[in-house]
Short mmCIF file of C-alpha atoms in Angstrom, two decimals:
data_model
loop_
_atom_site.label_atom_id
_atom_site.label_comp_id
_atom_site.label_asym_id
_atom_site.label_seq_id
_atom_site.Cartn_x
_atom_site.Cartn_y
_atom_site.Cartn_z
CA UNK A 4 74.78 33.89 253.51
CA UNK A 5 75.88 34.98 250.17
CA UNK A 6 77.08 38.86 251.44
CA UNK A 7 80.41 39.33 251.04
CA UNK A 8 82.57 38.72 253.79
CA UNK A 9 82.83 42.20 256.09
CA UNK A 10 86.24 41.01 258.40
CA UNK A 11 87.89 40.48 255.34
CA UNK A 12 86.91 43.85 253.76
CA UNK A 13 87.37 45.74 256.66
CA UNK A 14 90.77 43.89 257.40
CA UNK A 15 92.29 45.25 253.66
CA UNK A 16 90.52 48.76 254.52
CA UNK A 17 92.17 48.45 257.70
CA UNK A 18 95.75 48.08 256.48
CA UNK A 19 95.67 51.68 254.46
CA UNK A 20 94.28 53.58 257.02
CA UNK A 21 94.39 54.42 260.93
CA UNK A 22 91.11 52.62 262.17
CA UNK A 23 91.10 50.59 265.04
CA UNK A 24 91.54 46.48 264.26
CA UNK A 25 88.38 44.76 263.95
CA UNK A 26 86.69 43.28 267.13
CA UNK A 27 85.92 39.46 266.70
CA UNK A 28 82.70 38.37 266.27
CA UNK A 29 80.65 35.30 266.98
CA UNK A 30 78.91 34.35 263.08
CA UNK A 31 75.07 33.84 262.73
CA UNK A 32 76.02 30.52 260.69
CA UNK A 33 77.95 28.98 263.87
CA UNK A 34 76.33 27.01 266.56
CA UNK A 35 79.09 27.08 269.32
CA UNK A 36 77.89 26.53 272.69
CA UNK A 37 74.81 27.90 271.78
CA UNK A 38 72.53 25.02 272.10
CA UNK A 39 73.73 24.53 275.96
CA UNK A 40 70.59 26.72 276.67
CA UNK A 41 68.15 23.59 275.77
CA UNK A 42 70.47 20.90 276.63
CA UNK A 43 72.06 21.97 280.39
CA UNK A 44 70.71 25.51 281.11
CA UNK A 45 66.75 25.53 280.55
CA UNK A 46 65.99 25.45 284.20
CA UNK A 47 69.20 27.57 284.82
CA UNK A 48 68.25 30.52 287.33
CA UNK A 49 66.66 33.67 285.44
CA UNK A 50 68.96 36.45 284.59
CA UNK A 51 68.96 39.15 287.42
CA UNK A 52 69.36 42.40 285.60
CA UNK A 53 70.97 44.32 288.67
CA UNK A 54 74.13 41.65 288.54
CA UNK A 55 74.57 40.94 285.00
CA UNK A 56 74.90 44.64 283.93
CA UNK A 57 78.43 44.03 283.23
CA UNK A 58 77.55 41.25 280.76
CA UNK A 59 76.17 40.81 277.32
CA UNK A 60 73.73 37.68 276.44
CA UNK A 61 72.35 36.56 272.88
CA UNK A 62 68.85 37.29 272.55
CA UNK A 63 67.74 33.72 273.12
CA UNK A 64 69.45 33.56 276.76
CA UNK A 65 67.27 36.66 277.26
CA UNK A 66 64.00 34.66 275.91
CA UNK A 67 64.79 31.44 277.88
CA UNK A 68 65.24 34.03 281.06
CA UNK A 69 61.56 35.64 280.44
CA UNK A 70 59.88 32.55 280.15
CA UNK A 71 61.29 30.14 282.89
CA UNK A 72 60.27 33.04 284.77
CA UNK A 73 56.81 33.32 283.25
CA UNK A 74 56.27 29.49 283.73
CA UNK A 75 56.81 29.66 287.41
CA UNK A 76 54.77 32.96 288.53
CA UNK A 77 52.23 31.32 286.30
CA UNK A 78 52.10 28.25 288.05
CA UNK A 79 52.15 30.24 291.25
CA UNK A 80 49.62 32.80 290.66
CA UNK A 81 47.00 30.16 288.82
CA UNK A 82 47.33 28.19 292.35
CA UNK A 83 46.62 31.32 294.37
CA UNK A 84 43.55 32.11 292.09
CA UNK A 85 42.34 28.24 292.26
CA UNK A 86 42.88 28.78 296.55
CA UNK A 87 41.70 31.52 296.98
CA UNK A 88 38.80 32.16 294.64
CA UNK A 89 38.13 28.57 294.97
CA UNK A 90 37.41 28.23 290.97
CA UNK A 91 38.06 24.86 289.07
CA UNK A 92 38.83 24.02 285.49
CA UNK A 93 37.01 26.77 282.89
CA UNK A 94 36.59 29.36 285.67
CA UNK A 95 39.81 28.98 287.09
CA UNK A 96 41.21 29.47 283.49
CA UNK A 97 38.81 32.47 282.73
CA UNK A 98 40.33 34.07 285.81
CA UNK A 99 43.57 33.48 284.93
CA UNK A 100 43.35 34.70 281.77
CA UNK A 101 41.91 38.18 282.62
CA UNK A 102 44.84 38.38 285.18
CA UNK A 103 46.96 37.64 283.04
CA UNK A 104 45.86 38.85 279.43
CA UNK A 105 48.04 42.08 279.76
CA UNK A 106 51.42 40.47 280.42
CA UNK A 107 51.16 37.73 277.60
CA UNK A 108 50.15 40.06 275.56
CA UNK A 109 53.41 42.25 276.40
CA UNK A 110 55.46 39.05 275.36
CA UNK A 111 53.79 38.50 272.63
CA UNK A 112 54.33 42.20 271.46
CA UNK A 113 57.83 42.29 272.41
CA UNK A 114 59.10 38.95 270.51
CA UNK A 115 57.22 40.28 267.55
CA UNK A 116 58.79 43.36 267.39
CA UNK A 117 62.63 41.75 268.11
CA UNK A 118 61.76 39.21 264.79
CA UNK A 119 60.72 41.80 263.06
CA UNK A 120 64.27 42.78 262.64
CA UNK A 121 66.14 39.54 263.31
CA UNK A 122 68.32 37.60 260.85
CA UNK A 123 70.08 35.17 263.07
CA UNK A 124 68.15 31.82 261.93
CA UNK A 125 70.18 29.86 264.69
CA UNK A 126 68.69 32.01 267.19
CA UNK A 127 64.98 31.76 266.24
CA UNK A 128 64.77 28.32 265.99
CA UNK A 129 66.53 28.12 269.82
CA UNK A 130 63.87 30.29 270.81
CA UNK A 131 61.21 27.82 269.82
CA UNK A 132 63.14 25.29 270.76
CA UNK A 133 62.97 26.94 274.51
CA UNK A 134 59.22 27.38 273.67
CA UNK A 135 58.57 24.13 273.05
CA UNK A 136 60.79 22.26 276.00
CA UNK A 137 58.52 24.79 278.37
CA UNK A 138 55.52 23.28 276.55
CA UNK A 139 56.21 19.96 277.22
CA UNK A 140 57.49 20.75 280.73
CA UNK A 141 54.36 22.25 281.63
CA UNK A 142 52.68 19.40 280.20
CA UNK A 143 54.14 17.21 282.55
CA UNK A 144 52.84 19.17 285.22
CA UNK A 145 49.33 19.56 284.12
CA UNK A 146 49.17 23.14 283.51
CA UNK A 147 47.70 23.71 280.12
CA UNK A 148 46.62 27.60 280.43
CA UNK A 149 49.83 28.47 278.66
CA UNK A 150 49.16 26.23 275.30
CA UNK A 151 47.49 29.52 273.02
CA UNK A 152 50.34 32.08 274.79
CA UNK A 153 53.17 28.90 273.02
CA UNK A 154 51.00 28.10 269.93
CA UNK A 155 51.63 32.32 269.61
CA UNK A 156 55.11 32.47 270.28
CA UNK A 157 55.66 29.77 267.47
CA UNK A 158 53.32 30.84 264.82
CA UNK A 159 55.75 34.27 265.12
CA UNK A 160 59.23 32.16 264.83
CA UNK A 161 58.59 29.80 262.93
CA UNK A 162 57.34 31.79 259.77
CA UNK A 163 60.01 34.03 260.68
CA UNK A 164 62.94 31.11 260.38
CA UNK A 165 61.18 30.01 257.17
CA UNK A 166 61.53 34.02 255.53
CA UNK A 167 65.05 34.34 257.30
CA UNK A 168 66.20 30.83 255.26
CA UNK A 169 64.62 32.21 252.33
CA UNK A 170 66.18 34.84 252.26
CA UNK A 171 69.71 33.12 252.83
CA UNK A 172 68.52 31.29 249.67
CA UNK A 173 67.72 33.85 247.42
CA UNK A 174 70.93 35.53 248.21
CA UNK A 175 73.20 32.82 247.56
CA UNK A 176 70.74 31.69 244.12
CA UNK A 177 71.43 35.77 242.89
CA UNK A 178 75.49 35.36 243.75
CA UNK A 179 77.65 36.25 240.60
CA UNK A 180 81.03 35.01 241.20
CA UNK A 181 82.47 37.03 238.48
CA UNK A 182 82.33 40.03 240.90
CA UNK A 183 83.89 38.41 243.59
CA UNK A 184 86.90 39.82 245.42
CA UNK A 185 89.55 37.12 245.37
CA UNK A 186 88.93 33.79 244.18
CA UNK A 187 91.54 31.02 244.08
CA UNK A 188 91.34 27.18 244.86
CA UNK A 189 91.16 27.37 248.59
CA UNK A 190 87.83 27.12 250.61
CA UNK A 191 85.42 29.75 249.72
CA UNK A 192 84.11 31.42 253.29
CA UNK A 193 80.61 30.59 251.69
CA UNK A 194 81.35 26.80 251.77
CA UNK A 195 82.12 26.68 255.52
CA UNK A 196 79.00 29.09 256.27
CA UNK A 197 76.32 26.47 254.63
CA UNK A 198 78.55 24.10 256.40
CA UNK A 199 78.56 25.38 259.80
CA UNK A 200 75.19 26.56 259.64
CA UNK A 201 73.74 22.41 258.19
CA UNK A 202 75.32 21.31 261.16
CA UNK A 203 73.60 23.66 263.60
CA UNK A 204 70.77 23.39 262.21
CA UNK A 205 70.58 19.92 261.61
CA UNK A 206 71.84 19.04 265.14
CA UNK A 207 68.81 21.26 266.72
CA UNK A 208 66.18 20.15 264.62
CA UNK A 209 66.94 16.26 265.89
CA UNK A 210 65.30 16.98 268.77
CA UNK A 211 62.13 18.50 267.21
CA UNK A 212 62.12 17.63 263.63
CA UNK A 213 60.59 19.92 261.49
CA UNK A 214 59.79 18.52 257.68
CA UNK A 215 60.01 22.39 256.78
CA UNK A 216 62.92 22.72 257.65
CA UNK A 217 64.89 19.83 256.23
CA UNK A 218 63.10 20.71 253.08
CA UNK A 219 64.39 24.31 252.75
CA UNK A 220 67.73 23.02 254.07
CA UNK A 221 68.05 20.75 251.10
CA UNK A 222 66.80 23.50 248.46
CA UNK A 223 69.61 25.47 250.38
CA UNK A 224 72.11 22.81 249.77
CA UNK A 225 71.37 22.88 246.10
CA UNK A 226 71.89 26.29 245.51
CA UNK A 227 75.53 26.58 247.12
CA UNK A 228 76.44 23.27 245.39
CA UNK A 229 75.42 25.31 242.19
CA UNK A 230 77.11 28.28 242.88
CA UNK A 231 80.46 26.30 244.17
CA UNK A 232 80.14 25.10 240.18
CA UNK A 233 79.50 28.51 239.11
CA UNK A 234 82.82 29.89 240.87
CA UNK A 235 84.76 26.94 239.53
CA UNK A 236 83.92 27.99 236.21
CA UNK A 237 86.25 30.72 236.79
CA UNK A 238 89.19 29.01 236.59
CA UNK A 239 90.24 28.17 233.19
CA UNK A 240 92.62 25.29 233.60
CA UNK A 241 90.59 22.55 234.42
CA UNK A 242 93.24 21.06 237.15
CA UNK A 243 92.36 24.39 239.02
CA UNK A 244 88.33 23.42 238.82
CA UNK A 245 89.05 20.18 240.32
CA UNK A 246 91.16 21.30 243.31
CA UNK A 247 89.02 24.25 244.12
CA UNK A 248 85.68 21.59 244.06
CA UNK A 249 87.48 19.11 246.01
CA UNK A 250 89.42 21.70 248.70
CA UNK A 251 85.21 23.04 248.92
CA UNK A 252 83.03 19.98 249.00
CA UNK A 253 86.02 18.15 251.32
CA UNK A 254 85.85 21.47 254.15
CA UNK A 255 81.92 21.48 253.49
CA UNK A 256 81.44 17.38 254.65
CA UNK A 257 84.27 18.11 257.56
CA UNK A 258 82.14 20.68 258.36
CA UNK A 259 78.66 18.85 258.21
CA UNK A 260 79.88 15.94 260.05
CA UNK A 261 81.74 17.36 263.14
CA UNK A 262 78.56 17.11 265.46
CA UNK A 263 77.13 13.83 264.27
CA UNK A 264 78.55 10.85 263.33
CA UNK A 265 75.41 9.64 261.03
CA UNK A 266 74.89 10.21 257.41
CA UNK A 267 72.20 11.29 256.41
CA UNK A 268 71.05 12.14 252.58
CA UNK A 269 72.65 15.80 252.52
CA UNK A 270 75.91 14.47 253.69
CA UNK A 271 75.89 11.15 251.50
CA UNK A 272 75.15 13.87 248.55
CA UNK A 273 78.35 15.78 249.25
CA UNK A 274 80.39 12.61 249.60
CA UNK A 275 79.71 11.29 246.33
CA UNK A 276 80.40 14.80 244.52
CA UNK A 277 83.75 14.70 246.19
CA UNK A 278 84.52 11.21 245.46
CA UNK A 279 83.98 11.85 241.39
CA UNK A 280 85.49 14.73 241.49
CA UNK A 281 88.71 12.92 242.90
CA UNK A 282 88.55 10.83 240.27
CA UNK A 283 88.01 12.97 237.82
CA UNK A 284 91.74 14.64 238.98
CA UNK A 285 93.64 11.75 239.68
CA UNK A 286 92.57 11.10 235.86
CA UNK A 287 93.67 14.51 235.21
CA UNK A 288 97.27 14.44 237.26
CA UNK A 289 97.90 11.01 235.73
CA UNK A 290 97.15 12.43 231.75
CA UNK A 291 100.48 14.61 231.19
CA UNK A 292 102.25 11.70 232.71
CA UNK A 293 100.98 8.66 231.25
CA UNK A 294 98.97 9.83 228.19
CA UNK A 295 100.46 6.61 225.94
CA UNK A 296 98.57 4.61 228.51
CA UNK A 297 94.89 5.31 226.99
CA UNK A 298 96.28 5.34 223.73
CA UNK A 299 98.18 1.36 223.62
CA UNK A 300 94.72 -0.04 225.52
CA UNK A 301 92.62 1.58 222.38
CA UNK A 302 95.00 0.48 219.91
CA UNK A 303 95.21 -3.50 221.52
CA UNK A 304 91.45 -3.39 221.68
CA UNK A 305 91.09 -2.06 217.73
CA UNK A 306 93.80 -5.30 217.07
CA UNK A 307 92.08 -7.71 219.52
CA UNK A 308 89.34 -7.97 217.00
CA UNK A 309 91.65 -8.84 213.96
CA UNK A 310 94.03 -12.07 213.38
CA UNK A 311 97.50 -11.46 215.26
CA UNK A 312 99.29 -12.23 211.96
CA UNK A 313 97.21 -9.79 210.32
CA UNK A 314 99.09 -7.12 213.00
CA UNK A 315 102.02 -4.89 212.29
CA UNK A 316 103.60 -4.36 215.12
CA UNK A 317 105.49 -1.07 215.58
CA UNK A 318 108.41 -2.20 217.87
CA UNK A 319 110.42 1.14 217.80
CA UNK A 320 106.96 2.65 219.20
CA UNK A 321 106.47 -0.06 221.91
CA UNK A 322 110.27 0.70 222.84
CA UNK A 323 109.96 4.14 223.14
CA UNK A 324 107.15 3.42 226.08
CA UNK A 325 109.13 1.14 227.48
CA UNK A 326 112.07 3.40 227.82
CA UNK A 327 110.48 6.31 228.71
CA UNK A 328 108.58 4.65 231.37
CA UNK A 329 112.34 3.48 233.12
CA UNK A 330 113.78 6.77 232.85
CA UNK A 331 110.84 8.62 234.29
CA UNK A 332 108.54 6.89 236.12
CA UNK A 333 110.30 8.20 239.72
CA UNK A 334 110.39 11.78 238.16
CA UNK A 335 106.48 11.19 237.62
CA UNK A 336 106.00 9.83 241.00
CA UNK A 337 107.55 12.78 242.54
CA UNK A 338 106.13 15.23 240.61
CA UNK A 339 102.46 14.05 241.69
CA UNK A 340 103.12 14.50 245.11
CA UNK A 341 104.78 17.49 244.84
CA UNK A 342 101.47 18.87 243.08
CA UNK A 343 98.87 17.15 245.20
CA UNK A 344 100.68 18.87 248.46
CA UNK A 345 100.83 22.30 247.24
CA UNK A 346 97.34 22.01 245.81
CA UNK A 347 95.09 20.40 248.84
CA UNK A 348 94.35 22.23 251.98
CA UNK A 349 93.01 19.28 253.93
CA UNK A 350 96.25 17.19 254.28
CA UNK A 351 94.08 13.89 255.30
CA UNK A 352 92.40 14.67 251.77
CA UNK A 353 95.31 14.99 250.54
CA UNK A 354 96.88 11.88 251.62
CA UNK A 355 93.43 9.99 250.03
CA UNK A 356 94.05 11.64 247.01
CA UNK A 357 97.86 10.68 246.38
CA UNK A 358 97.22 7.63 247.55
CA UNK A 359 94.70 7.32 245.08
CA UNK A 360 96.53 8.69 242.05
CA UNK A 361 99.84 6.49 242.45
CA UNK A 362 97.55 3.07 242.80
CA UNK A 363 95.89 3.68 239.98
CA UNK A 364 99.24 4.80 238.18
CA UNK A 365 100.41 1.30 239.21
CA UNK A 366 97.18 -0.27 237.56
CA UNK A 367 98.10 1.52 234.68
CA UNK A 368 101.68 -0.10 234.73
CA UNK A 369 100.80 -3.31 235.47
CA UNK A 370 98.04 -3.13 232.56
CA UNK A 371 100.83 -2.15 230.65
CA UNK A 372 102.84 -5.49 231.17
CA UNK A 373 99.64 -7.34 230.40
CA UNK A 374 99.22 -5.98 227.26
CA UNK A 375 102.62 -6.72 226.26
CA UNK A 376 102.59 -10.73 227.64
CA UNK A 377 100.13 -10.76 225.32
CA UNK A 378 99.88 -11.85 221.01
CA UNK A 379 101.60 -10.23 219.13
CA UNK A 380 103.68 -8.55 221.48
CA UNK A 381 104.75 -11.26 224.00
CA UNK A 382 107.70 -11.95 221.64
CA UNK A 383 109.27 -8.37 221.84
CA UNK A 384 112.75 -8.63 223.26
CA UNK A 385 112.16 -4.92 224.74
CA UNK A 386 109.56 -7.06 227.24
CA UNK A 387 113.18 -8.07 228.96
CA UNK A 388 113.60 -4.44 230.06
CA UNK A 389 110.69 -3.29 231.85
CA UNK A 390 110.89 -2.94 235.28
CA UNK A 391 108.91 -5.49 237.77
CA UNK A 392 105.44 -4.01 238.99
CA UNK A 393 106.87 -4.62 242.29
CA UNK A 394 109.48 -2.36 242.14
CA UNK A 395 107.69 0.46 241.10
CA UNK A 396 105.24 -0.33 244.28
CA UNK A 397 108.42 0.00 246.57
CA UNK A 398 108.92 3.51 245.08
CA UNK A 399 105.44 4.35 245.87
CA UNK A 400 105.19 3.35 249.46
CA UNK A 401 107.97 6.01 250.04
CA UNK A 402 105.41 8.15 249.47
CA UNK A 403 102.56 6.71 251.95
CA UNK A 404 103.65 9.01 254.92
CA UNK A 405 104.31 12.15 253.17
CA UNK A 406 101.04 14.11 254.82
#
């Protein structure tokens, strides 16, 4: 998960010499329509070699194939055995097994050796997905001489997911975003990986859940939150951290969410990193603009606690505010959105996040004409030249439909 991304590599290779364009390829991290093989297809009929030679099928189409065939020449031959040798229960199964032995044993060999090399995590766990839908199916129909040749099959995928999403672990942990390619505030292709592979796995293991797996998911999640940090870090303005967490964590929860509507833990986790970091901009957008905000509200509360006739009050300062505020408030205004829409990639986030910068810039304001209805500075003509709070909000809301 943490490899560098090839199409891109091979695209910029591509454009200074004569090879031929990259072919499009399905990602390891991507569900798709992949799960259709448990949900619609597992009693599909088996793939005939002879007319599919034309066609090309992921490995686990191939495994659901072999063993909805298995299942049903099992069932057949164990009822010829039972008929014709007239055997019951343990005989009927010791039969069966020494008819048998050879060809499960063939499976077993030839899944081992295809793990052995395989990476795609989405694909192993559909494969004992399959294995365990056929277990259950031929539970239903009373056939239990194929429980050892499953309890096999899954003691070789499992342990082989759990190395596989190790791996993806280690490699993201041991990423150094210093050496990275290009890196600018935009959705890193690692963020929509984890993203697109939480959501397939998440969405297959709701239908067998596996503790396991939701725990190495988790220490998964932590270590691309961490290096999302890492590659901020990179950025020296701090404006530029923000937007490139933000434009991340926001594609990561759109991601994480498109199959399933509930929240669970993970998802709540990204949600509140995005919403602080939101805050933690609009804070940042507002500063350059409103900076004498922070500074009157420490000042009243450092008088608050000291007579009012005790206070000198600088009018020429308080002026100054006042007039600067008038003359620029609609340049400010404009100059947030301007920023926030060249800066977010998700325009709904976007929206949220404007929306969110120019209320609280009108809490600000209207903070501002509290302070100054208030002792000692109630009686300051300059109070007769601020604009109304309401006015300012009419300005805003020509700004609501901008996205």
């Amino acid at each position: 998960m943490g490899a560098e991304d090839e199409s891109r590599r091979s695209l910029q290779l591509s454009m200074f010499s004569s090879s031929k364009s990259i072919r499009s390829r399905s990602t390891v991290f991507t569900l798709g329509n992949r799960d259709e093989l448990i949900n619609n297809q597992l009693e599909w009929p088996v793939i005939i070699p002879v007319h599919s030679a034309d066609k090309k099928f992921p490995y686990e189409a191939i495994f659901r194939s072999v063993q909805f065939s298995l299942i049903d020449n099992v069932c057949a031959e164990y009822g010829f055995l039972v008929h014709f040798f007239k055997v019951r229960k343990e005989k009927a199964q010791i039969l069966f097994t020494n008819v048998m032995e050879r060809t499960l044993s063939l499976l077993i060999k030839s899944v081992e050796s295809y793990m052995e090399k395989s990476y795609d995590c989405i694909g192993i766990v559909l494969c004992a997905h399959i294995t365990m839908h056929y277990h259950e199916l031929m539970k239903k129909r009373g056939f239990g001489a194929l429980v050892g040749f499953h309890n096999q099959l899954l003691q070789i995928l499992w342990p082989r997911f759990t190395f596989v999403l190790s791996q993806n672990i280690h490699s993201i942990r041991e990423m150094d975003p210093s050496k990275l390619l290009e890196l600018d505030t935009r959705p890193h292709f690692i963020t929509r990986r984890f993203g697109e592979f939480f959501s397939a796995i998440h969405t297959l293991n709701d239908k067998f859940p596996n503790d396991q797996t939701v725990r190495s998911m988790s220490l998964l999640q932590v270590e691309v939150e961490n290096v999302i940090l890492k590659m901020a870090a990179e950025f020296r303005d701090r404006q530029d951290q923000l937007v490139f967490l933000i434009n991340n964590y926001d594609l990561m929860l759109s991601v994480m969410q498109c199959r399933s509507t509930e929240t669970n833990k993970e998802v709540q986790t990204i949600q509140e990193l995005l919403n602080k970091r939101i805050n933690e901009y609009v804070d940042e957008v507002l500063l350059p603009h409103f900076r004498w905000h922070d500074q009157l509200s420490l000042r009243t509360q450092r008088r608050s606690r000291v007579e009012h006739s005790a206070v000198n009050v600088n009018e020429n300062y308080i002026n100054q505010l006042v007039r600067g505020f008038n003359q620029d408030y609609k340049k400010s205004i404009d100059s947030i959105n301007s920023d926030v829409m060249k800066r977010f990639t998700n325009f709904n986030n976007g929206t949220v996040i404007l929306q969110s910068a120019l209320t609280k810039m009108i809490q600000y304001y209207s903070r501002f004409h509290k302070i100054l209805s208030q002792p000692p500075f109630k009686t300051l003509p300059c109070r007769l030249d601020m604009i109304n709070v309401h006015h300012v909000m009419v300005e805003v809301k020509k700004y609501k439909n901008q996205f």
